[in-house]
Amino acid sequence: MLHQERRMSEEEVQEKIEYHDGKVEEVLTDGRRILTFPNGTKKEISADKRMTTITFSNGDVKKIMPDQRVIYYYADAQTTHTAYPDGLEVLQFPNNQIEKHYPDGTQEIVFPDHTVKCLYSDGLKETFFPDGTVVKVEKNGDKIVIFSNGQKEIRTAQFKRREYPDGTVKTVYCNGRQETKYSTGRVQIKDEEGNLILDK
């Protein structure tokens, strides 16, 4: 802040206009305009009029960039919200979490531990964990977990199934019945109490 104050004192005010409503406008020698409002809000307009910075009395800062991006910094929450002309919105939080909201309704959240969660407009949710595990949740609640060790788990209202890299498939049905199909072709079925009823 001290540097900014020193810089301001070095720049010369070419013209100063005081309005009846309490607003003060300063035109600097480099062509920038600074408007100061009675409530403490300052609006700075670049010499080429392509960039505007508004600093609010609560510490919030809004920048309108030459490429039409609007960057808003919320001082209390220490959060930055950037709106792009194509409709993309990006939120950056103080804990390094980043959220992207796309125009089609898709959201992408990058957590501080580098986990990425995607929420699609059709209801599908995908989460990518740093260890390589991927979790997909369909709109109907069905869940597919792909583990980094090559195993795959499918969870539905009817069953939970684990598929192993060697081709073995273990299924537990909602009634408790268990079925294991080994890669060798062997099939094992247990009833809801865990009693073996088939092994061939």
mmCIF file of N, CA and C in Angstrom, residues 14-143:
data_model
loop_
_atom_site.group_PDB
_atom_site.id
_atom_site.type_symbol
_atom_site.label_atom_id
_atom_site.label_comp_id
_atom_site.label_asym_id
_atom_site.label_seq_id
_atom_site.Cartn_x
_atom_site.Cartn_y
_atom_site.Cartn_z
ATOM 1 N N GLN A 14 -3.350 16.632 -13.457
ATOM 2 C CA GLN A 14 -3.424 17.681 -14.472
ATOM 3 C C GLN A 14 -4.647 18.564 -14.238
ATOM 4 N N GLU A 15 -5.738 17.923 -13.809
ATOM 5 C CA GLU A 15 -6.982 18.662 -13.598
ATOM 6 C C GLU A 15 -7.751 17.996 -12.470
ATOM 7 N N LYS A 16 -8.380 18.817 -11.623
ATOM 8 C CA LYS A 16 -9.180 18.283 -10.517
ATOM 9 C C LYS A 16 -10.531 18.988 -10.552
ATOM 10 N N ILE A 17 -11.604 18.167 -10.606
ATOM 11 C CA ILE A 17 -12.967 18.721 -10.682
ATOM 12 C C ILE A 17 -13.739 18.222 -9.469
ATOM 13 N N GLU A 18 -14.312 19.155 -8.717
ATOM 14 C CA GLU A 18 -15.143 18.788 -7.565
ATOM 15 C C GLU A 18 -16.596 19.067 -7.928
ATOM 16 N N TYR A 19 -17.431 18.026 -7.852
ATOM 17 C CA TYR A 19 -18.839 18.140 -8.223
ATOM 18 C C TYR A 19 -19.690 18.470 -6.999
ATOM 19 N N HIS A 20 -20.900 18.990 -7.249
ATOM 20 C CA HIS A 20 -21.814 19.373 -6.164
ATOM 21 C C HIS A 20 -22.234 18.185 -5.306
ATOM 22 N N ASP A 21 -22.278 16.972 -5.909
ATOM 23 C CA ASP A 21 -22.709 15.794 -5.155
ATOM 24 C C ASP A 21 -21.586 15.211 -4.298
ATOM 25 N N GLY A 22 -20.403 15.859 -4.283
ATOM 26 C CA GLY A 22 -19.302 15.397 -3.457
ATOM 27 C C GLY A 22 -18.294 14.539 -4.202
ATOM 28 N N LYS A 23 -18.598 14.221 -5.436
ATOM 29 C CA LYS A 23 -17.690 13.412 -6.251
ATOM 30 C C LYS A 23 -16.514 14.280 -6.691
ATOM 31 N N VAL A 24 -15.311 13.657 -6.716
ATOM 32 C CA VAL A 24 -14.117 14.369 -7.160
ATOM 33 C C VAL A 24 -13.519 13.604 -8.329
ATOM 34 N N GLU A 25 -13.213 14.319 -9.419
ATOM 35 C CA GLU A 25 -12.595 13.700 -10.593
ATOM 36 C C GLU A 25 -11.216 14.305 -10.785
ATOM 37 N N GLU A 26 -10.223 13.394 -10.927
ATOM 38 C CA GLU A 26 -8.866 13.835 -11.185
ATOM 39 C C GLU A 26 -8.423 13.282 -12.531
ATOM 40 N N VAL A 27 -7.843 14.152 -13.346
ATOM 41 C CA VAL A 27 -7.269 13.734 -14.615
ATOM 42 C C VAL A 27 -5.757 13.817 -14.434
ATOM 43 N N LEU A 28 -5.092 12.657 -14.590
ATOM 44 C CA LEU A 28 -3.643 12.610 -14.382
ATOM 45 C C LEU A 28 -2.908 12.905 -15.680
ATOM 46 N N THR A 29 -1.651 13.274 -15.552
ATOM 47 C CA THR A 29 -0.861 13.639 -16.735
ATOM 48 C C THR A 29 -0.693 12.472 -17.701
ATOM 49 N N ASP A 30 -0.797 11.217 -17.187
ATOM 50 C CA ASP A 30 -0.672 10.065 -18.097
ATOM 51 C C ASP A 30 -1.992 9.726 -18.793
ATOM 52 N N GLY A 31 -3.048 10.533 -18.548
ATOM 53 C CA GLY A 31 -4.321 10.334 -19.236
ATOM 54 C C GLY A 31 -5.372 9.561 -18.446
ATOM 55 N N ARG A 32 -4.991 8.961 -17.327
ATOM 56 C CA ARG A 32 -5.969 8.233 -16.522
ATOM 57 C C ARG A 32 -6.895 9.198 -15.808
ATOM 58 N N ARG A 33 -8.099 8.715 -15.529
ATOM 59 C CA ARG A 33 -9.071 9.488 -14.755
ATOM 60 C C ARG A 33 -9.386 8.703 -13.488
ATOM 61 N N ILE A 34 -9.429 9.413 -12.362
ATOM 62 C CA ILE A 34 -9.790 8.788 -11.097
ATOM 63 C C ILE A 34 -10.963 9.568 -10.517
ATOM 64 N N LEU A 35 -12.077 8.841 -10.330
ATOM 65 C CA LEU A 35 -13.255 9.446 -9.715
ATOM 66 C C LEU A 35 -13.357 8.915 -8.292
ATOM 67 N N THR A 36 -13.487 9.817 -7.330
ATOM 68 C CA THR A 36 -13.647 9.421 -5.939
ATOM 69 C C THR A 36 -15.033 9.871 -5.492
ATOM 70 N N PHE A 37 -15.824 8.913 -5.004
ATOM 71 C CA PHE A 37 -17.197 9.185 -4.590
ATOM 72 C C PHE A 37 -17.244 9.455 -3.082
ATOM 73 N N PRO A 38 -18.269 10.156 -2.621
ATOM 74 C CA PRO A 38 -18.372 10.497 -1.198
ATOM 75 C C PRO A 38 -18.333 9.275 -0.258
ATOM 76 N N ASN A 39 -18.780 8.107 -0.724
ATOM 77 C CA ASN A 39 -18.793 6.919 0.128
ATOM 78 C C ASN A 39 -17.435 6.216 0.179
ATOM 79 N N GLY A 40 -16.408 6.785 -0.502
ATOM 80 C CA GLY A 40 -15.074 6.199 -0.475
ATOM 81 C C GLY A 40 -14.750 5.339 -1.682
ATOM 82 N N THR A 41 -15.721 5.046 -2.519
ATOM 83 C CA THR A 41 -15.491 4.245 -3.718
ATOM 84 C C THR A 41 -14.654 5.053 -4.708
ATOM 85 N N LYS A 42 -13.661 4.358 -5.319
ATOM 86 C CA LYS A 42 -12.822 5.006 -6.346
ATOM 87 C C LYS A 42 -12.967 4.255 -7.654
ATOM 88 N N LYS A 43 -13.064 5.012 -8.731
ATOM 89 C CA LYS A 43 -13.166 4.431 -10.068
ATOM 90 C C LYS A 43 -12.027 5.003 -10.902
ATOM 91 N N GLU A 44 -11.165 4.095 -11.411
ATOM 92 C CA GLU A 44 -10.040 4.521 -12.226
ATOM 93 C C GLU A 44 -10.251 4.032 -13.649
ATOM 94 N N ILE A 45 -10.167 4.946 -14.592
ATOM 95 C CA ILE A 45 -10.352 4.624 -16.010
ATOM 96 C C ILE A 45 -9.018 4.855 -16.706
ATOM 97 N N SER A 46 -8.553 3.821 -17.430
ATOM 98 C CA SER A 46 -7.259 3.923 -18.102
ATOM 99 C C SER A 46 -7.285 5.013 -19.171
ATOM 100 N N ALA A 47 -6.102 5.450 -19.557
ATOM 101 C CA ALA A 47 -5.977 6.525 -20.554
ATOM 102 C C ALA A 47 -6.669 6.162 -21.859
ATOM 103 N N ASP A 48 -6.595 4.865 -22.245
ATOM 104 C CA ASP A 48 -7.221 4.453 -23.502
ATOM 105 C C ASP A 48 -8.691 4.051 -23.321
ATOM 106 N N LYS A 49 -9.205 4.221 -22.098
ATOM 107 C CA LYS A 49 -10.600 3.934 -21.740
ATOM 108 C C LYS A 49 -10.986 2.459 -21.937
ATOM 109 N N ARG A 50 -9.981 1.572 -22.001
ATOM 110 C CA ARG A 50 -10.267 0.169 -22.230
ATOM 111 C C ARG A 50 -10.299 -0.644 -20.937
ATOM 112 N N MET A 51 -9.821 -0.051 -19.831
ATOM 113 C CA MET A 51 -9.807 -0.775 -18.563
ATOM 114 C C MET A 51 -10.325 0.125 -17.453
ATOM 115 N N THR A 52 -11.207 -0.454 -16.633
ATOM 116 C CA THR A 52 -11.769 0.287 -15.505
ATOM 117 C C THR A 52 -11.540 -0.527 -14.242
ATOM 118 N N THR A 53 -11.089 0.134 -13.194
ATOM 119 C CA THR A 53 -10.920 -0.497 -11.889
ATOM 120 C C THR A 53 -11.742 0.279 -10.875
ATOM 121 N N ILE A 54 -12.625 -0.431 -10.184
ATOM 122 C CA ILE A 54 -13.449 0.205 -9.146
ATOM 123 C C ILE A 54 -13.040 -0.416 -7.818
ATOM 124 N N THR A 55 -12.635 0.424 -6.882
ATOM 125 C CA THR A 55 -12.263 -0.026 -5.541
ATOM 126 C C THR A 55 -13.338 0.489 -4.586
ATOM 127 N N PHE A 56 -14.043 -0.458 -3.965
ATOM 128 C CA PHE A 56 -15.143 -0.103 -3.078
ATOM 129 C C PHE A 56 -14.633 0.147 -1.663
ATOM 130 N N SER A 57 -15.413 0.866 -0.877
ATOM 131 C CA SER A 57 -14.996 1.222 0.480
ATOM 132 C C SER A 57 -14.835 0.000 1.389
ATOM 133 N N ASN A 58 -15.489 -1.124 1.059
ATOM 134 C CA ASN A 58 -15.358 -2.347 1.867
ATOM 135 C C ASN A 58 -14.126 -3.178 1.473
ATOM 136 N N GLY A 59 -13.334 -2.683 0.495
ATOM 137 C CA GLY A 59 -12.136 -3.397 0.071
ATOM 138 C C GLY A 59 -12.329 -4.234 -1.181
ATOM 139 N N ASP A 60 -13.574 -4.444 -1.617
ATOM 140 C CA ASP A 60 -13.827 -5.186 -2.856
ATOM 141 C C ASP A 60 -13.253 -4.407 -4.037
ATOM 142 N N VAL A 61 -12.794 -5.141 -5.057
ATOM 143 C CA VAL A 61 -12.248 -4.511 -6.256
ATOM 144 C C VAL A 61 -12.869 -5.164 -7.481
ATOM 145 N N LYS A 62 -13.357 -4.337 -8.399
ATOM 146 C CA LYS A 62 -13.932 -4.822 -9.662
ATOM 147 C C LYS A 62 -13.103 -4.247 -10.799
ATOM 148 N N LYS A 63 -12.626 -5.162 -11.678
ATOM 149 C CA LYS A 63 -11.848 -4.725 -12.844
ATOM 150 C C LYS A 63 -12.574 -5.159 -14.102
ATOM 151 N N ILE A 64 -12.735 -4.229 -15.021
ATOM 152 C CA ILE A 64 -13.276 -4.542 -16.339
ATOM 153 C C ILE A 64 -12.094 -4.420 -17.301
ATOM 154 N N MET A 65 -11.709 -5.571 -17.862
ATOM 155 C CA MET A 65 -10.491 -5.657 -18.655
ATOM 156 C C MET A 65 -10.754 -5.315 -20.128
ATOM 157 N N PRO A 66 -9.689 -4.997 -20.870
ATOM 158 C CA PRO A 66 -9.846 -4.698 -22.299
ATOM 159 C C PRO A 66 -10.491 -5.836 -23.091
ATOM 160 N N ASP A 67 -10.270 -7.096 -22.677
ATOM 161 C CA ASP A 67 -10.856 -8.233 -23.390
ATOM 162 C C ASP A 67 -12.278 -8.553 -22.906
ATOM 163 N N GLN A 68 -12.873 -7.643 -22.140
ATOM 164 C CA GLN A 68 -14.248 -7.731 -21.612
ATOM 165 C C GLN A 68 -14.409 -8.691 -20.437
ATOM 166 N N ARG A 69 -13.296 -9.262 -19.914
ATOM 167 C CA ARG A 69 -13.402 -10.043 -18.680
ATOM 168 C C ARG A 69 -13.762 -9.094 -17.553
ATOM 169 N N VAL A 70 -14.554 -9.586 -16.625
ATOM 170 C CA VAL A 70 -14.862 -8.815 -15.425
ATOM 171 C C VAL A 70 -14.320 -9.622 -14.251
ATOM 172 N N ILE A 71 -13.365 -9.026 -13.531
ATOM 173 C CA ILE A 71 -12.736 -9.685 -12.387
ATOM 174 C C ILE A 71 -13.199 -8.964 -11.129
ATOM 175 N N TYR A 72 -13.844 -9.722 -10.224
ATOM 176 C CA TYR A 72 -14.341 -9.117 -8.983
ATOM 177 C C TYR A 72 -13.682 -9.828 -7.818
ATOM 178 N N TYR A 73 -13.016 -9.046 -6.967
ATOM 179 C CA TYR A 73 -12.371 -9.596 -5.774
ATOM 180 C C TYR A 73 -13.208 -9.222 -4.559
ATOM 181 N N TYR A 74 -13.672 -10.252 -3.835
ATOM 182 C CA TYR A 74 -14.430 -10.044 -2.603
ATOM 183 C C TYR A 74 -13.441 -10.034 -1.443
ATOM 184 N N ALA A 75 -13.215 -8.871 -0.845
ATOM 185 C CA ALA A 75 -12.189 -8.720 0.196
ATOM 186 C C ALA A 75 -12.479 -9.569 1.424
ATOM 187 N N ASP A 76 -13.700 -9.532 1.942
ATOM 188 C CA ASP A 76 -14.020 -10.284 3.160
ATOM 189 C C ASP A 76 -13.804 -11.779 2.974
ATOM 190 N N ALA A 77 -14.260 -12.317 1.854
ATOM 191 C CA ALA A 77 -14.151 -13.760 1.585
ATOM 192 C C ALA A 77 -12.805 -14.123 0.946
ATOM 193 N N GLN A 78 -12.007 -13.117 0.560
ATOM 194 C CA GLN A 78 -10.736 -13.315 -0.141
ATOM 195 C C GLN A 78 -10.928 -14.230 -1.359
ATOM 196 N N THR A 79 -12.003 -13.991 -2.081
ATOM 197 C CA THR A 79 -12.396 -14.811 -3.222
ATOM 198 C C THR A 79 -12.432 -13.948 -4.481
ATOM 199 N N THR A 80 -11.937 -14.514 -5.584
ATOM 200 C CA THR A 80 -11.952 -13.811 -6.871
ATOM 201 C C THR A 80 -12.935 -14.499 -7.807
ATOM 202 N N HIS A 81 -13.799 -13.704 -8.436
ATOM 203 C CA HIS A 81 -14.782 -14.203 -9.401
ATOM 204 C C HIS A 81 -14.468 -13.547 -10.740
ATOM 205 N N THR A 82 -14.151 -14.375 -11.746
ATOM 206 C CA THR A 82 -13.849 -13.855 -13.080
ATOM 207 C C THR A 82 -14.937 -14.313 -14.042
ATOM 208 N N ALA A 83 -15.575 -13.363 -14.707
ATOM 209 C CA ALA A 83 -16.601 -13.666 -15.716
ATOM 210 C C ALA A 83 -16.013 -13.349 -17.091
ATOM 211 N N TYR A 84 -16.029 -14.359 -17.968
ATOM 212 C CA TYR A 84 -15.496 -14.204 -19.324
ATOM 213 C C TYR A 84 -16.629 -13.869 -20.285
ATOM 214 N N PRO A 85 -16.309 -13.205 -21.393
ATOM 215 C CA PRO A 85 -17.347 -12.831 -22.368
ATOM 216 C C PRO A 85 -18.112 -14.025 -22.939
ATOM 217 N N ASP A 86 -17.468 -15.214 -23.003
ATOM 218 C CA ASP A 86 -18.140 -16.391 -23.563
ATOM 219 C C ASP A 86 -19.076 -17.073 -22.563
ATOM 220 N N GLY A 87 -19.185 -16.520 -21.341
ATOM 221 C CA GLY A 87 -20.096 -17.075 -20.340
ATOM 222 C C GLY A 87 -19.420 -17.906 -19.262
ATOM 223 N N LEU A 88 -18.152 -18.254 -19.440
ATOM 224 C CA LEU A 88 -17.419 -19.009 -18.416
ATOM 225 C C LEU A 88 -17.242 -18.134 -17.185
ATOM 226 N N GLU A 89 -17.455 -18.724 -15.998
ATOM 227 C CA GLU A 89 -17.205 -18.023 -14.746
ATOM 228 C C GLU A 89 -16.254 -18.866 -13.911
ATOM 229 N N VAL A 90 -15.234 -18.227 -13.337
ATOM 230 C CA VAL A 90 -14.233 -18.927 -12.535
ATOM 231 C C VAL A 90 -14.173 -18.278 -11.160
ATOM 232 N N LEU A 91 -14.276 -19.116 -10.121
ATOM 233 C CA LEU A 91 -14.157 -18.649 -8.740
ATOM 234 C C LEU A 91 -12.881 -19.225 -8.152
ATOM 235 N N GLN A 92 -12.084 -18.374 -7.509
ATOM 236 C CA GLN A 92 -10.859 -18.821 -6.848
ATOM 237 C C GLN A 92 -10.981 -18.455 -5.369
ATOM 238 N N PHE A 93 -10.880 -19.485 -4.511
ATOM 239 C CA PHE A 93 -11.058 -19.309 -3.079
ATOM 240 C C PHE A 93 -9.700 -19.236 -2.383
ATOM 241 N N PRO A 94 -9.657 -18.688 -1.165
ATOM 242 C CA PRO A 94 -8.371 -18.535 -0.477
ATOM 243 C C PRO A 94 -7.678 -19.868 -0.142
ATOM 244 N N ASN A 95 -8.424 -20.977 -0.083
ATOM 245 C CA ASN A 95 -7.812 -22.282 0.196
ATOM 246 C C ASN A 95 -7.286 -22.951 -1.082
ATOM 247 N N ASN A 96 -7.252 -22.190 -2.196
ATOM 248 C CA ASN A 96 -6.791 -22.649 -3.518
ATOM 249 C C ASN A 96 -7.794 -23.533 -4.255
ATOM 250 N N GLN A 97 -9.026 -23.630 -3.754
ATOM 251 C CA GLN A 97 -10.075 -24.325 -4.511
ATOM 252 C C GLN A 97 -10.472 -23.427 -5.676
ATOM 253 N N ILE A 98 -10.673 -24.056 -6.844
ATOM 254 C CA ILE A 98 -11.082 -23.310 -8.046
ATOM 255 C C ILE A 98 -12.340 -23.962 -8.596
ATOM 256 N N GLU A 99 -13.346 -23.152 -8.879
ATOM 257 C CA GLU A 99 -14.582 -23.642 -9.489
ATOM 258 C C GLU A 99 -14.759 -22.965 -10.833
ATOM 259 N N LYS A 100 -15.094 -23.785 -11.846
ATOM 260 C CA LYS A 100 -15.395 -23.250 -13.174
ATOM 261 C C LYS A 100 -16.847 -23.587 -13.491
ATOM 262 N N HIS A 101 -17.604 -22.570 -13.861
ATOM 263 C CA HIS A 101 -19.007 -22.739 -14.240
ATOM 264 C C HIS A 101 -19.113 -22.405 -15.731
ATOM 265 N N TYR A 102 -19.427 -23.426 -16.538
ATOM 266 C CA TYR A 102 -19.489 -23.256 -17.984
ATOM 267 C C TYR A 102 -20.899 -22.851 -18.415
ATOM 268 N N PRO A 103 -21.022 -22.198 -19.562
ATOM 269 C CA PRO A 103 -22.340 -21.755 -20.046
ATOM 270 C C PRO A 103 -23.352 -22.888 -20.235
ATOM 271 N N ASP A 104 -22.867 -24.122 -20.517
ATOM 272 C CA ASP A 104 -23.794 -25.240 -20.738
ATOM 273 C C ASP A 104 -24.300 -25.850 -19.421
ATOM 274 N N GLY A 105 -23.894 -25.275 -18.277
ATOM 275 C CA GLY A 105 -24.351 -25.781 -16.986
ATOM 276 C C GLY A 105 -23.356 -26.704 -16.309
ATOM 277 N N THR A 106 -22.293 -27.092 -17.014
ATOM 278 C CA THR A 106 -21.265 -27.955 -16.437
ATOM 279 C C THR A 106 -20.466 -27.166 -15.403
ATOM 280 N N GLN A 107 -20.129 -27.843 -14.300
ATOM 281 C CA GLN A 107 -19.271 -27.238 -13.279
ATOM 282 C C GLN A 107 -18.060 -28.133 -13.064
ATOM 283 N N GLU A 108 -16.912 -27.518 -12.890
ATOM 284 C CA GLU A 108 -15.680 -28.248 -12.590
ATOM 285 C C GLU A 108 -15.082 -27.630 -11.336
ATOM 286 N N ILE A 109 -14.827 -28.483 -10.339
ATOM 287 C CA ILE A 109 -14.259 -28.006 -9.075
ATOM 288 C C ILE A 109 -12.910 -28.680 -8.889
ATOM 289 N N VAL A 110 -11.864 -27.879 -8.695
ATOM 290 C CA VAL A 110 -10.534 -28.406 -8.413
ATOM 291 C C VAL A 110 -10.248 -28.094 -6.944
ATOM 292 N N PHE A 111 -10.124 -29.151 -6.129
ATOM 293 C CA PHE A 111 -9.897 -28.991 -4.702
ATOM 294 C C PHE A 111 -8.413 -28.799 -4.415
ATOM 295 N N PRO A 112 -8.072 -28.264 -3.238
ATOM 296 C CA PRO A 112 -6.654 -28.033 -2.902
ATOM 297 C C PRO A 112 -5.779 -29.287 -3.001
ATOM 298 N N ASP A 113 -6.352 -30.486 -2.783
ATOM 299 C CA ASP A 113 -5.564 -31.724 -2.879
ATOM 300 C C ASP A 113 -5.473 -32.245 -4.313
ATOM 301 N N HIS A 114 -5.946 -31.450 -5.278
ATOM 302 C CA HIS A 114 -5.922 -31.745 -6.719
ATOM 303 C C HIS A 114 -6.986 -32.753 -7.151
ATOM 304 N N THR A 115 -7.937 -33.064 -6.276
ATOM 305 C CA THR A 115 -9.108 -33.842 -6.683
ATOM 306 C C THR A 115 -9.933 -32.944 -7.595
ATOM 307 N N VAL A 116 -10.458 -33.497 -8.690
ATOM 308 C CA VAL A 116 -11.273 -32.738 -9.639
ATOM 309 C C VAL A 116 -12.660 -33.365 -9.692
ATOM 310 N N LYS A 117 -13.684 -32.543 -9.483
ATOM 311 C CA LYS A 117 -15.066 -33.024 -9.543
ATOM 312 C C LYS A 117 -15.773 -32.287 -10.675
ATOM 313 N N CYS A 118 -16.405 -33.054 -11.573
ATOM 314 C CA CYS A 118 -17.151 -32.475 -12.691
ATOM 315 C C CYS A 118 -18.628 -32.800 -12.518
ATOM 316 N N LEU A 119 -19.450 -31.776 -12.576
ATOM 317 C CA LEU A 119 -20.906 -31.932 -12.492
ATOM 318 C C LEU A 119 -21.469 -31.495 -13.835
ATOM 319 N N TYR A 120 -22.046 -32.447 -14.567
ATOM 320 C CA TYR A 120 -22.542 -32.161 -15.908
ATOM 321 C C TYR A 120 -24.021 -31.809 -15.865
ATOM 322 N N SER A 121 -24.473 -31.060 -16.852
ATOM 323 C CA SER A 121 -25.870 -30.603 -16.892
ATOM 324 C C SER A 121 -26.857 -31.759 -17.041
ATOM 325 N N ASP A 122 -26.394 -32.920 -17.548
ATOM 326 C CA ASP A 122 -27.295 -34.076 -17.695
ATOM 327 C C ASP A 122 -27.422 -34.880 -16.399
ATOM 328 N N GLY A 123 -26.749 -34.429 -15.318
ATOM 329 C CA GLY A 123 -26.860 -35.109 -14.025
ATOM 330 C C GLY A 123 -25.691 -36.018 -13.685
ATOM 331 N N LEU A 124 -24.821 -36.319 -14.650
ATOM 332 C CA LEU A 124 -23.655 -37.167 -14.396
ATOM 333 C C LEU A 124 -22.651 -36.398 -13.529
ATOM 334 N N LYS A 125 -22.051 -37.101 -12.555
ATOM 335 C CA LYS A 125 -20.997 -36.521 -11.723
ATOM 336 C C LYS A 125 -19.772 -37.409 -11.851
ATOM 337 N N GLU A 126 -18.609 -36.798 -12.088
ATOM 338 C CA GLU A 126 -17.355 -37.541 -12.166
ATOM 339 C C GLU A 126 -16.360 -36.902 -11.206
ATOM 340 N N THR A 127 -15.651 -37.756 -10.464
ATOM 341 C CA THR A 127 -14.617 -37.262 -9.566
ATOM 342 C C THR A 127 -13.322 -37.997 -9.885
ATOM 343 N N PHE A 128 -12.263 -37.216 -10.086
ATOM 344 C CA PHE A 128 -10.943 -37.759 -10.410
ATOM 345 C C PHE A 128 -10.030 -37.484 -9.218
ATOM 346 N N PHE A 129 -9.571 -38.544 -8.556
ATOM 347 C CA PHE A 129 -8.718 -38.396 -7.380
ATOM 348 C C PHE A 129 -7.252 -38.426 -7.779
ATOM 349 N N PRO A 130 -6.385 -37.792 -6.995
ATOM 350 C CA PRO A 130 -4.955 -37.743 -7.330
ATOM 351 C C PRO A 130 -4.300 -39.124 -7.464
ATOM 352 N N ASP A 131 -4.827 -40.151 -6.794
ATOM 353 C CA ASP A 131 -4.228 -41.490 -6.881
ATOM 354 C C ASP A 131 -4.645 -42.242 -8.141
ATOM 355 N N GLY A 132 -5.463 -41.604 -8.997
ATOM 356 C CA GLY A 132 -5.888 -42.234 -10.240
ATOM 357 C C GLY A 132 -7.281 -42.850 -10.178
ATOM 358 N N THR A 133 -7.884 -42.893 -8.995
ATOM 359 C CA THR A 133 -9.240 -43.427 -8.853
ATOM 360 C C THR A 133 -10.234 -42.467 -9.501
ATOM 361 N N VAL A 134 -11.224 -43.030 -10.206
ATOM 362 C CA VAL A 134 -12.282 -42.239 -10.844
ATOM 363 C C VAL A 134 -13.627 -42.754 -10.343
ATOM 364 N N VAL A 135 -14.485 -41.838 -9.917
ATOM 365 C CA VAL A 135 -15.828 -42.201 -9.465
ATOM 366 C C VAL A 135 -16.834 -41.490 -10.369
ATOM 367 N N LYS A 136 -17.747 -42.283 -10.963
ATOM 368 C CA LYS A 136 -18.813 -41.726 -11.808
ATOM 369 C C LYS A 136 -20.139 -42.047 -11.151
ATOM 370 N N VAL A 137 -20.981 -41.036 -10.994
ATOM 371 C CA VAL A 137 -22.315 -41.240 -10.431
ATOM 372 C C VAL A 137 -23.327 -40.772 -11.469
ATOM 373 N N GLU A 138 -24.157 -41.711 -11.934
ATOM 374 C CA GLU A 138 -25.186 -41.400 -12.921
ATOM 375 C C GLU A 138 -26.336 -40.642 -12.256
ATOM 376 N N LYS A 139 -27.177 -40.019 -13.070
ATOM 377 C CA LYS A 139 -28.330 -39.278 -12.569
ATOM 378 C C LYS A 139 -29.245 -40.169 -11.720
ATOM 379 N N ASN A 140 -29.348 -41.463 -12.074
ATOM 380 C CA ASN A 140 -30.220 -42.398 -11.347
ATOM 381 C C ASN A 140 -29.582 -42.918 -10.059
ATOM 382 N N GLY A 141 -28.344 -42.483 -9.758
ATOM 383 C CA GLY A 141 -27.679 -42.905 -8.532
ATOM 384 C C GLY A 141 -26.702 -44.052 -8.704
ATOM 385 N N ASP A 142 -26.702 -44.721 -9.870
ATOM 386 C CA ASP A 142 -25.736 -45.796 -10.108
ATOM 387 C C ASP A 142 -24.322 -45.211 -10.029
ATOM 388 N N LYS A 143 -23.420 -45.967 -9.386
ATOM 389 C CA LYS A 143 -22.061 -45.482 -9.182
ATOM 390 C C LYS A 143 -21.057 -46.479 -9.749
#
